[in-house]
CSV table of C-alpha atoms and ligand atoms in Angstrom, one decimal:
chain,number,residue,atom,x,y,z
A,1,MET,CA,-26.2,-14.3,13.1
A,2,HIS,CA,-27.9,-14.1,10.0
A,3,ARG,CA,-29.9,-10.9,11.0
A,4,GLN,CA,-26.3,-9.4,12.6
A,5,ARG,CA,-24.3,-10.5,9.6
A,6,LEU,CA,-27.3,-8.4,7.4
A,7,SER,CA,-27.1,-5.1,9.4
A,8,ASN,CA,-23.7,-4.8,9.5
A,9,ASP,CA,-23.9,-4.8,6.1
A,10,LEU,CA,-26.4,-1.7,5.7
A,11,PHE,CA,-24.1,0.1,8.6
A,12,GLU,CA,-21.1,-0.2,6.7
A,13,SER,CA,-22.9,0.8,3.4
A,14,LYS,CA,-24.1,4.5,5.0
A,15,MET,CA,-20.4,5.5,6.2
A,16,ASN,CA,-20.2,7.7,3.4
A,17,LYS,CA,-17.8,10.0,6.0
A,18,ILE,CA,-15.8,8.4,8.7
A,19,GLN,CA,-14.5,10.8,11.1
A,20,VAL,CA,-10.5,10.5,12.3
A,21,LYS,CA,-9.1,12.5,15.3
A,22,ASP,CA,-9.9,16.1,14.5
A,23,LYS,CA,-10.6,15.1,10.6
A,24,SER,CA,-13.6,14.5,8.6
A,25,PHE,CA,-13.4,12.1,5.9
A,26,ALA,CA,-15.0,11.3,2.9
A,27,ILE,CA,-15.6,7.8,1.0
A,28,SER,CA,-13.4,8.2,-2.4
A,29,ILE,CA,-12.3,4.6,-3.2
A,30,PRO,CA,-14.8,2.0,-2.7
A,31,ALA,CA,-13.8,-1.6,-0.4
A,32,ALA,CA,-15.0,-3.1,-4.4
A,33,LYS,CA,-13.0,-1.2,-6.9
A,34,ILE,CA,-9.9,-1.8,-4.7
A,35,HIS,CA,-10.7,-5.3,-4.5
A,36,GLU,CA,-11.5,-5.0,-8.1
A,37,GLN,CA,-7.6,-3.2,-9.2
A,38,VAL,CA,-5.8,-5.4,-6.0
A,39,CYS,CA,-6.6,-8.5,-8.6
A,40,ARG,CA,-5.9,-7.2,-11.8
A,41,VAL,CA,-2.6,-6.1,-10.3
A,42,ALA,CA,-2.0,-9.7,-8.4
A,43,ALA,CA,-3.2,-11.3,-11.7
A,44,GLU,CA,-0.4,-9.1,-13.8
A,45,ILE,CA,2.2,-10.1,-11.5
A,46,THR,CA,2.1,-13.9,-11.3
A,47,ARG,CA,1.8,-13.8,-15.3
A,48,ASP,CA,4.9,-11.8,-14.6
A,49,PHE,CA,6.6,-14.7,-12.2
A,50,LYS,CA,5.7,-17.1,-13.1
A,51,ASP,CA,8.7,-20.0,-11.8
A,52,ARG,CA,10.4,-17.0,-10.8
A,53,GLU,CA,9.4,-16.8,-7.1
A,54,PRO,CA,10.0,-13.9,-5.5
A,55,LEU,CA,10.2,-12.2,-2.7
A,56,PHE,CA,7.4,-9.7,-1.1
A,57,LEU,CA,8.9,-7.0,0.8
A,58,PRO,CA,5.7,-5.4,2.2
A,59,VAL,CA,6.1,-2.1,3.8
A,60,LEU,CA,4.9,-1.1,7.0
A,61,ASN,CA,2.6,-0.6,8.4
A,62,GLY,CA,0.7,1.2,5.3
A,63,ALA,CA,1.3,-1.7,3.5
A,64,PHE,CA,0.0,-4.0,5.9
A,65,ILE,CA,-4.2,-4.8,4.3
A,66,PHE,CA,-2.9,-4.4,0.8
A,67,ALA,CA,-0.4,-6.6,1.5
A,68,ALA,CA,-1.8,-9.4,3.0
A,69,ASP,CA,-4.5,-9.0,0.0
A,70,LEU,CA,-2.4,-9.1,-2.8
A,71,LEU,CA,-0.7,-11.6,-1.6
A,72,ARG,CA,-3.7,-14.7,-1.1
A,73,GLU,CA,-4.4,-13.6,-5.0
A,74,VAL,CA,-1.4,-14.4,-5.9
A,75,GLN,CA,-1.4,-17.7,-7.7
A,76,ILE,CA,2.5,-18.5,-7.7
A,77,PRO,CA,5.5,-19.6,-5.2
A,78,CYS,CA,7.0,-17.2,-3.2
A,79,GLU,CA,7.8,-15.5,0.2
A,80,VAL,CA,7.2,-12.6,2.4
A,81,SER,CA,9.5,-10.6,4.4
A,82,PHE,CA,8.5,-7.0,5.7
A,83,VAL,CA,10.3,-3.7,6.0
A,84,LYS,CA,9.4,-0.6,7.8
A,85,LEU,CA,10.1,3.0,6.3
A,86,ALA,CA,8.8,5.4,8.2
A,87,SER,CA,8.3,10.0,6.6
A,88,TYR,CA,5.3,11.2,7.7
A,89,GLN,CA,3.5,12.7,10.1
A,90,GLY,CA,0.5,14.2,10.7
A,91,THR,CA,-0.8,15.3,6.7
A,92,GLN,CA,2.4,17.1,6.2
A,93,THR,CA,5.3,15.0,4.7
A,94,THR,CA,8.7,15.9,7.3
A,95,GLY,CA,10.7,15.5,3.9
A,96,GLU,CA,13.0,13.0,7.2
A,97,ILE,CA,13.6,9.5,5.1
A,98,ARG,CA,14.5,7.3,8.3
A,99,GLU,CA,16.3,4.1,7.8
A,100,VAL,CA,15.0,1.0,6.1
A,101,ILE,CA,14.7,-1.5,9.2
A,102,GLY,CA,13.6,-5.4,9.0
A,103,LEU,CA,15.3,-6.3,5.9
A,104,ALA,CA,16.1,-10.0,7.9
A,105,HIS,CA,15.8,-12.1,4.6
A,106,ASP,CA,19.2,-12.0,2.2
A,107,ILE,CA,17.9,-11.2,-1.2
A,108,THR,CA,21.1,-11.6,-3.4
A,109,GLY,CA,19.8,-13.1,-6.0
A,110,ARG,CA,16.9,-13.2,-5.7
A,111,ASP,CA,13.4,-11.1,-7.6
A,112,VAL,CA,11.7,-8.3,-5.0
A,113,ILE,CA,8.8,-7.2,-5.2
A,114,ILE,CA,8.8,-3.7,-3.1
A,115,VAL,CA,4.9,-3.3,-1.7
A,116,GLU,CA,3.7,-0.4,-1.2
A,117,ASP,CA,0.9,1.5,0.1
A,118,ILE,CA,0.8,4.8,-1.5
A,119,ILE,CA,4.1,6.5,-3.4
A,120,ASP,CA,3.8,10.4,-2.6
A,121,SER,CA,6.6,12.4,-3.5
A,122,GLY,CA,8.5,9.0,-4.2
A,123,LEU,CA,11.3,10.2,-1.8
A,124,SER,CA,10.5,7.0,0.6
A,125,MET,CA,10.3,5.0,-3.1
A,126,ALA,CA,13.7,6.4,-4.3
A,127,HIS,CA,15.7,5.1,-1.1
A,128,MET,CA,14.5,2.0,-1.0
A,129,ILE,CA,15.4,1.2,-3.9
A,130,GLU,CA,19.0,2.5,-3.8
A,131,THR,CA,19.5,0.7,-0.1
A,132,LEU,CA,17.8,-2.6,-1.4
A,133,GLU,CA,20.3,-2.6,-4.4
A,134,LYS,CA,23.6,-1.8,-2.6
A,135,HIS,CA,22.5,-6.6,-1.5
A,136,ASN,CA,22.7,-7.5,-5.3
A,137,PRO,CA,18.9,-8.9,-5.5
A,138,ALA,CA,18.2,-9.8,-9.5
A,139,SER,CA,15.7,-7.2,-10.0
A,140,ILE,CA,13.6,-4.9,-7.8
A,141,SER,CA,10.7,-4.5,-8.8
A,142,VAL,CA,7.7,-1.7,-7.1
A,143,CYS,CA,3.6,-2.6,-6.2
A,144,SER,CA,2.1,0.3,-5.2
A,145,LEU,CA,-1.7,0.4,-4.1
A,146,LEU,CA,-1.9,3.5,-4.8
A,147,VAL,CA,0.1,6.7,-6.7
A,148,LYS,CA,0.2,11.0,-6.3
A,149,PRO,CA,1.0,11.9,-10.1
A,150,ASP,CA,1.3,15.5,-9.5
A,151,ALA,CA,3.2,15.0,-6.3
A,152,LEU,CA,6.2,12.7,-7.7
A,153,ARG,CA,9.2,15.3,-7.2
A,154,VAL,CA,11.5,12.3,-8.5
A,155,LYS,CA,11.5,9.6,-11.0
A,156,VAL,CA,11.3,6.3,-9.3
A,157,PRO,CA,9.7,3.0,-11.3
A,158,ILE,CA,6.3,2.1,-10.4
A,159,HIS,CA,6.2,-1.0,-12.2
A,160,TYR,CA,2.8,-1.9,-10.7
A,161,CYS,CA,-0.2,0.6,-9.5
A,162,CYS,CA,-3.3,-0.2,-8.6
A,163,LEU,CA,-5.1,3.5,-8.9
A,164,GLU,CA,-3.3,7.1,-9.4
A,165,ILE,CA,-4.9,9.0,-6.9
A,166,PRO,CA,-5.1,13.4,-7.0
A,167,ASN,CA,-3.1,15.0,-4.5
A,168,ASP,CA,-5.2,14.4,-1.9
A,169,PHE,CA,-4.2,13.2,1.7
A,170,ILE,CA,-6.8,10.2,2.4
A,171,VAL,CA,-6.5,8.0,5.1
A,172,GLY,CA,-8.2,3.5,5.4
A,173,TYR,CA,-7.5,0.3,4.3
A,174,GLY,CA,-3.7,0.9,5.8
A,175,LEU,CA,-3.9,4.2,5.8
A,176,ASP,CA,-2.9,6.1,8.9
A,177,TYR,CA,-3.9,9.8,10.1
A,178,ASP,CA,-1.6,10.4,13.3
A,179,GLY,CA,-2.1,6.6,13.7
A,180,PHE,CA,-5.4,5.8,13.5
A,181,GLY,CA,-8.0,5.9,10.6
A,182,ARG,CA,-6.5,2.2,8.7
A,183,ASN,CA,-9.1,-0.1,9.6
A,184,THR,CA,-11.8,0.2,7.5
A,185,LYS,CA,-12.6,-1.5,4.4
A,186,ASP,CA,-13.1,1.2,2.0
A,187,ILE,CA,-10.6,4.5,1.1
A,188,TYR,CA,-11.6,8.4,2.2
A,189,THR,CA,-10.3,11.7,1.2
A,190,LEU,CA,-9.6,13.9,3.5
A,191,CYS,CA,-13.0,16.4,3.1
B,1,5GP,P1,6.9,9.7,-0.3
B,1,5GP,O1,8.6,9.5,0.8
B,1,5GP,O2,6.9,9.0,-1.6
B,1,5GP,O3,6.2,11.6,-0.1
B,1,5GP,O4,5.5,9.3,1.2
B,1,5GP,C1,5.0,8.0,0.9
B,1,5GP,C2,4.3,7.5,2.4
B,1,5GP,O5,3.9,9.0,3.1
B,1,5GP,C3,4.0,6.7,2.1
B,1,5GP,O6,4.2,5.2,1.5
B,1,5GP,C4,2.5,6.9,3.0
B,1,5GP,O7,2.8,6.3,4.4
B,1,5GP,C5,2.1,8.3,3.6
B,1,5GP,N1,2.0,9.3,2.3
B,1,5GP,C6,1.2,9.4,1.5
B,1,5GP,N2,0.6,10.4,1.4
B,1,5GP,C7,-0.4,9.4,2.5
B,1,5GP,C8,-1.4,10.2,2.2
B,1,5GP,O8,-2.7,11.0,1.3
B,1,5GP,N3,-1.8,9.7,3.4
B,1,5GP,C9,-1.3,9.1,4.7
B,1,5GP,N4,-2.1,8.6,5.3
B,1,5GP,N5,0.0,9.1,4.1
B,1,5GP,C10,0.8,9.2,2.8
B,2,MG,MG1,4.8,3.7,3.3
């Protein structure tokens, strides 16, 4: 068992490049760096939402790993409920924004924290905020694992962000290329 674990670690440390379908990706944000930043943001949320019992709304599918790691570091009473909103196909934005689905929780009067994988143009987040505002929550905060500042096309409030990245296409740690590549511990950039 112990030998097995050692060889797996060795294997992972050599995963500087991965192939997802027809594209090659090179490691850009190692797991340790992600973990460090997730813990920092979780500590900020823990401090800011003490006694507020926030409702986390992770956006599926991309934010599922980030949300799982973030929520386990948040040290206050809170609830979590998942929503869905898709705007991407392949490596190009379609510009098409779909409806928010799966809002099962009554968010009226609640302090809501949207948990996103990445903010690129900002259009998805702007639409999400606009939709949630109609339900009269007490507050809406935005928490994104990644932000591409150079790609932003609309102004969106970003209260918590783990890392800012260049305007490149990335996969891993929940983010996909055509449905694949989500199940990695590190984040990779298109070569
Ligand atoms: P936006 O509406 O801000 O342009 O796009 C947000 C959504 O597009 C994200 O939630 C994510 O699903 C997808 N997206 C944006 N940039 C990337 C990227 O570099 N890689 C992947 N896999 N998805 C991205
Ligand atoms: Mg997303």
